[in-house]
Amino acid sequence: MTVSGLQRERLAYRRSRSRRSTAVALLSTLVFAAVGCFTLTRAPGWPRVRDSFFDLDVAWRSLPAVLDGLWLNLRVLLVCGVLILVLALGVAAVRTLRGPVWFPLRVLATAYVDVFRGLPLIILLYLVGFGLPALRLTGVPNDPVVLGGAALVLAYSAYVAEVFRAGIESVHPSQVAAARSLGLGPRRTMRLVVLPQAVRRVAPALLNDFVALQKDCGLISVLGAVDAVRAAQIEQARSFDFTPYVVAGLLFVLLAVPSARFADAMAKRAEQRQGGR
C-alpha cells in the first residue's frame, strides 16, 4: 500500500501536534505541581503537619499492619461484589415483571430499593452491626466482618438493581418480540436476549459502583473489624501520629485507580460503539 505525499504530510502534522500537546500538558502539570508544593511547604503550619501526617519512619512501621487490614478489605470486596450482583439482578428482574399477579413482588422490590438507597450507609452499618445481634436470634452471626459485609450488600444492591433495571428497560421491545416469535419463553428470552444486551450497556456504571464499593469497604471498621482503617487507627494510637491514616488512604487510592481507569475505558468504548451505529 503506497502513501501519497499529501497523506505523509498530514501524518507528520498530526504527529507534531501530538508531541506539542504532550509537551504542553507535561509542562503545565509540572508548573501546577511546583506551585502547589511551594504553597504547601511555605504554610506556617507545614512543619507540624509534616511531622504529624508524613513521618516516613511511622509510615514504614505501620505498613505491615495496614496491609494485613487491606487484605481483609479485599476479601470483603470480592465476596460482597458477587453477592451484590446476584441480589441486584434478582431485584431488577422482579421490578421489570409485567402483569397484576406480580404486583406484590414489584411493591416489595420497589420498597427495598427506596429504603436502602435513601438510608445513609453509616446508619445502616450501625443498625445491622449492632441491631441484629441485639435481637439474639438463633443463627444470627456476631462477626463484625460478616455484619458489615451484609450491610454493604443491602445498600449497594439497591443501587446496582436500578442500574440493571435501566439496562433491561433500554433493550428495545422488538428484541423481545423477535425472541418470542422464535419460540423462546419469557425466562429464556430474559437470559439469552435481554440480559446480555443490558449488562453490556450498563457495564461502565457497574464498574463505577465497584470503585465506590472499594472505598466503602473501609467503613466496616466502625463495627470493630480490623481492616486497613482500623489497623491505621490502632497504629495511630500507639505512635500518636496520623501518618498511618495517610498510608491507608494511599493504599485505597492505589487500589481504586486501576478500576477507575478501566471504568473510563469501558465508558469511552461504549460511546464509540454507540457513535458508530
Coordinates of C-alpha atoms in Angstrom, one line a residue:
M1 CA 0.0 0.0 0.0
T2 CA 1.5 3.3 -1.1
V3 CA 1.0 6.5 0.8
S4 CA 0.8 9.8 -1.1
G5 CA 2.9 12.8 -0.3
L6 CA -0.2 14.7 0.9
Q7 CA -1.1 11.8 3.3
R8 CA 2.5 11.8 4.7
E9 CA 2.3 15.5 5.3
R10 CA -0.9 15.1 7.2
L11 CA 0.5 12.3 9.3
A12 CA 3.6 14.3 10.1
Y13 CA 1.5 17.3 11.0
R14 CA -0.7 15.1 13.4
R15 CA 2.4 13.7 15.0
S16 CA 3.9 17.1 15.5
R17 CA 0.7 18.4 17.0
S18 CA 0.5 15.3 19.3
R19 CA 4.1 15.9 20.5
R20 CA 3.4 19.5 21.1
S21 CA 0.2 18.8 23.1
T22 CA 2.1 16.2 25.2
A23 CA 4.9 18.7 25.9
V24 CA 2.4 21.5 26.9
A25 CA 0.5 19.1 29.1
L26 CA 3.7 17.9 30.8
L27 CA 4.9 21.5 31.3
S28 CA 1.6 22.7 32.7
T29 CA 1.5 19.7 35.1
L30 CA 5.0 20.4 36.4
V31 CA 4.1 24.1 36.9
F32 CA 0.9 23.3 38.8
A33 CA 2.8 20.7 40.9
A34 CA 5.6 23.2 41.7
V35 CA 3.1 25.9 42.6
G36 CA 1.2 23.6 44.9
C37 CA 4.3 22.2 46.5
F38 CA 5.7 25.7 47.1
T39 CA 2.3 26.9 48.6
L40 CA 2.1 23.9 50.9
T41 CA 5.6 23.9 52.2
R42 CA 5.5 27.7 52.8
A43 CA 2.4 27.4 55.0
P44 CA 3.1 28.4 58.7
G45 CA 1.9 25.1 60.0
W46 CA 3.6 22.9 57.4
P47 CA 6.4 21.6 59.8
R48 CA 3.8 20.4 62.3
V49 CA 1.7 18.8 59.5
R50 CA 4.7 17.2 58.0
D51 CA 5.7 15.6 61.4
S52 CA 2.1 14.5 62.2
F53 CA 1.0 13.2 58.8
F54 CA 4.1 12.4 56.7
D55 CA 6.6 10.8 59.0
L56 CA 8.4 8.2 56.9
D57 CA 9.5 6.1 59.9
V58 CA 6.0 5.9 61.3
A59 CA 4.7 5.0 57.8
W60 CA 7.2 2.2 57.4
R61 CA 6.5 0.7 60.8
S62 CA 2.7 0.8 60.3
L63 CA 2.7 -0.5 56.7
P64 CA 2.6 -4.3 57.6
A65 CA -0.4 -3.9 59.9
V66 CA -2.2 -1.7 57.4
L67 CA -1.5 -4.2 54.6
D68 CA -2.9 -7.0 56.7
G69 CA -6.0 -5.0 57.2
L70 CA -6.2 -4.2 53.5
W71 CA -6.2 -7.9 52.7
L72 CA -9.4 -8.2 54.8
N73 CA -10.9 -5.3 52.8
L74 CA -10.1 -7.1 49.5
R75 CA -11.8 -10.3 50.7
V76 CA -14.9 -8.4 51.8
L77 CA -14.9 -6.6 48.4
L78 CA -14.8 -9.7 46.4
V79 CA -17.4 -11.6 48.4
C80 CA -19.7 -8.6 48.6
G81 CA -19.3 -7.8 44.9
V82 CA -20.5 -11.3 43.9
L83 CA -23.5 -11.2 46.3
I84 CA -24.4 -7.7 45.2
L85 CA -24.6 -8.7 41.5
V86 CA -26.8 -11.7 42.3
L87 CA -29.2 -9.9 44.6
A88 CA -29.4 -6.7 42.5
L89 CA -30.1 -8.7 39.3
G90 CA -32.9 -10.6 41.1
V91 CA -34.4 -7.3 42.4
A92 CA -34.2 -5.7 38.9
A93 CA -35.8 -8.7 37.3
V94 CA -38.7 -8.6 39.8
R95 CA -39.2 -4.9 39.2
T96 CA -39.5 -5.5 35.4
L97 CA -42.1 -8.2 35.7
R98 CA -45.4 -7.4 34.0
G99 CA -48.9 -8.4 35.0
P100 CA -51.1 -7.8 38.0
V101 CA -50.2 -11.1 39.6
W102 CA -46.7 -9.8 40.2
F103 CA -47.8 -6.6 41.8
P104 CA -47.0 -7.6 45.4
L105 CA -43.4 -8.6 44.5
R106 CA -42.9 -5.4 42.5
V107 CA -44.1 -3.3 45.5
L108 CA -41.6 -5.2 47.8
A109 CA -38.8 -4.7 45.4
T110 CA -39.6 -1.0 45.0
A111 CA -39.8 -0.6 48.7
Y112 CA -36.4 -2.3 49.2
V113 CA -34.8 0.0 46.6
D114 CA -36.3 3.1 48.1
V115 CA -35.4 2.3 51.7
F116 CA -31.8 1.2 51.2
R117 CA -31.0 3.9 48.7
G118 CA -32.3 6.5 51.0
L119 CA -30.7 5.2 54.2
P120 CA -27.2 6.5 54.9
L121 CA -24.7 3.7 54.8
I122 CA -23.1 4.6 58.1
I123 CA -26.6 4.3 59.8
L124 CA -27.3 1.0 58.0
L125 CA -24.0 -0.3 59.3
Y126 CA -24.9 0.6 62.9
L127 CA -28.4 -0.9 62.5
V128 CA -27.2 -4.2 61.1
G129 CA -24.0 -4.4 63.1
F130 CA -25.5 -3.6 66.5
G131 CA -29.2 -4.2 66.0
L132 CA -29.2 -7.7 64.6
P133 CA -27.0 -9.2 67.4
A134 CA -29.2 -7.5 70.0
L135 CA -32.2 -9.5 68.8
R136 CA -30.4 -12.7 70.0
L137 CA -31.9 -14.7 67.2
T138 CA -30.6 -18.2 66.5
G139 CA -28.2 -18.2 63.6
V140 CA -27.5 -14.5 63.6
P141 CA -23.7 -14.0 63.4
N142 CA -21.8 -11.7 65.7
D143 CA -18.7 -11.3 63.5
P144 CA -18.4 -7.6 62.6
V145 CA -16.9 -8.6 59.2
V146 CA -20.0 -10.6 58.3
L147 CA -22.4 -8.0 59.6
G148 CA -20.5 -5.2 57.9
G149 CA -20.5 -7.1 54.6
A150 CA -24.2 -7.7 54.9
A151 CA -24.9 -4.0 55.3
L152 CA -22.8 -3.3 52.3
V153 CA -24.7 -5.9 50.2
L154 CA -28.0 -4.5 51.3
A155 CA -27.1 -0.9 50.4
Y156 CA -25.2 -1.4 47.2
S157 CA -27.7 -4.0 45.8
A158 CA -30.4 -1.3 45.9
Y159 CA -28.2 1.0 43.7
V160 CA -27.0 -1.7 41.3
A161 CA -30.5 -3.1 40.9
E162 CA -31.6 0.3 39.5
V163 CA -28.6 0.2 37.1
F164 CA -29.6 -3.3 35.9
R165 CA -33.3 -2.2 35.6
A166 CA -32.2 0.7 33.4
G167 CA -30.2 -1.6 31.2
I168 CA -33.1 -4.1 30.9
E169 CA -35.6 -1.4 30.0
S170 CA -33.2 0.1 27.5
V171 CA -33.5 -3.1 25.3
H172 CA -35.9 -2.4 22.5
P173 CA -39.2 -4.3 22.8
S174 CA -38.7 -5.6 19.2
Q175 CA -35.8 -7.7 20.6
V176 CA -38.2 -9.4 23.0
A177 CA -40.9 -9.8 20.3
A178 CA -38.3 -11.4 17.9
A179 CA -37.2 -13.8 20.6
R180 CA -40.8 -14.8 21.4
S181 CA -41.6 -15.3 17.8
L182 CA -38.7 -17.8 17.6
G183 CA -40.3 -19.8 20.4
L184 CA -38.3 -18.7 23.4
G185 CA -40.2 -18.5 26.6
P186 CA -40.0 -15.5 29.0
R187 CA -37.2 -16.9 31.1
R188 CA -35.0 -17.9 28.1
T189 CA -35.8 -14.5 26.4
M190 CA -34.5 -12.7 29.5
R191 CA -31.5 -14.9 29.9
L192 CA -30.4 -15.2 26.3
V193 CA -31.6 -12.0 24.7
V194 CA -32.3 -9.2 27.2
L195 CA -29.7 -9.7 29.9
P196 CA -26.6 -9.9 27.6
Q197 CA -27.5 -6.6 26.0
A198 CA -28.5 -5.0 29.2
V199 CA -25.3 -5.9 31.1
R200 CA -23.1 -4.8 28.1
R201 CA -24.8 -1.4 28.2
V202 CA -24.5 -0.8 31.9
A203 CA -21.0 -2.2 32.4
P204 CA -19.4 1.3 32.8
A205 CA -22.0 2.2 35.5
L206 CA -21.4 -1.1 37.3
L207 CA -17.7 -0.5 37.3
N208 CA -18.2 2.9 38.9
D209 CA -20.3 1.3 41.6
F210 CA -17.5 -1.2 42.1
V211 CA -15.0 1.6 42.6
A212 CA -17.3 3.2 45.2
L213 CA -17.6 -0.2 46.9
Q214 CA -13.8 -0.4 47.2
K215 CA -13.8 2.7 49.3
D216 CA -16.8 1.9 51.4
C217 CA -15.4 -1.4 52.4
G218 CA -13.3 0.6 54.8
L219 CA -16.4 1.5 56.8
I220 CA -16.7 -1.9 58.3
S221 CA -14.1 -0.6 60.8
V222 CA -16.9 1.2 62.6
L223 CA -18.1 -2.2 63.8
G224 CA -14.7 -3.2 65.1
A225 CA -13.4 -5.2 62.2
V226 CA -9.6 -4.8 62.0
D227 CA -9.4 -3.8 58.4
A228 CA -6.9 -1.2 56.9
V229 CA -8.7 1.8 58.5
R230 CA -9.0 0.1 61.9
A231 CA -5.3 -1.0 61.7
A232 CA -4.3 2.6 60.9
Q233 CA -6.3 3.8 63.9
I234 CA -4.5 1.3 66.2
E235 CA -1.1 2.3 64.9
Q236 CA -2.1 6.0 65.3
A237 CA -3.0 5.4 68.9
R238 CA 0.4 3.8 69.5
S239 CA 2.5 6.5 67.9
F240 CA 0.3 9.5 68.4
D241 CA 0.9 10.3 64.8
F242 CA -1.7 10.4 61.9
T243 CA 0.7 9.0 59.3
P244 CA -0.9 5.5 59.4
Y245 CA -4.2 7.1 58.1
V246 CA -2.3 8.6 55.2
V247 CA -0.8 5.2 54.5
A248 CA -4.2 3.5 54.5
G249 CA -5.6 6.3 52.3
L250 CA -2.8 5.9 49.7
L251 CA -3.3 2.1 49.6
F252 CA -7.0 2.6 48.9
V253 CA -6.2 5.1 46.2
L254 CA -3.7 2.7 44.6
L255 CA -6.5 0.1 44.7
A256 CA -9.1 2.3 43.1
V257 CA -7.1 4.0 40.4
P258 CA -6.8 0.9 38.1
S259 CA -10.5 0.2 38.5
A260 CA -11.4 3.8 37.7
R261 CA -9.2 3.9 34.6
F262 CA -10.8 0.6 33.4
A263 CA -14.2 2.1 34.0
D264 CA -13.3 5.2 32.0
A265 CA -12.0 3.0 29.2
M266 CA -15.2 0.9 29.2
A267 CA -17.3 4.1 29.1
K268 CA -15.3 5.5 26.2
R269 CA -15.6 2.2 24.3
A270 CA -19.4 2.2 24.8
E271 CA -19.6 5.8 23.5
Q272 CA -17.6 4.9 20.4
R273 CA -19.7 1.8 19.8
Q274 CA -22.9 3.9 20.0
G275 CA -21.5 6.6 17.8
G276 CA -20.6 4.1 15.1
R277 CA -24.2 2.9 14.8

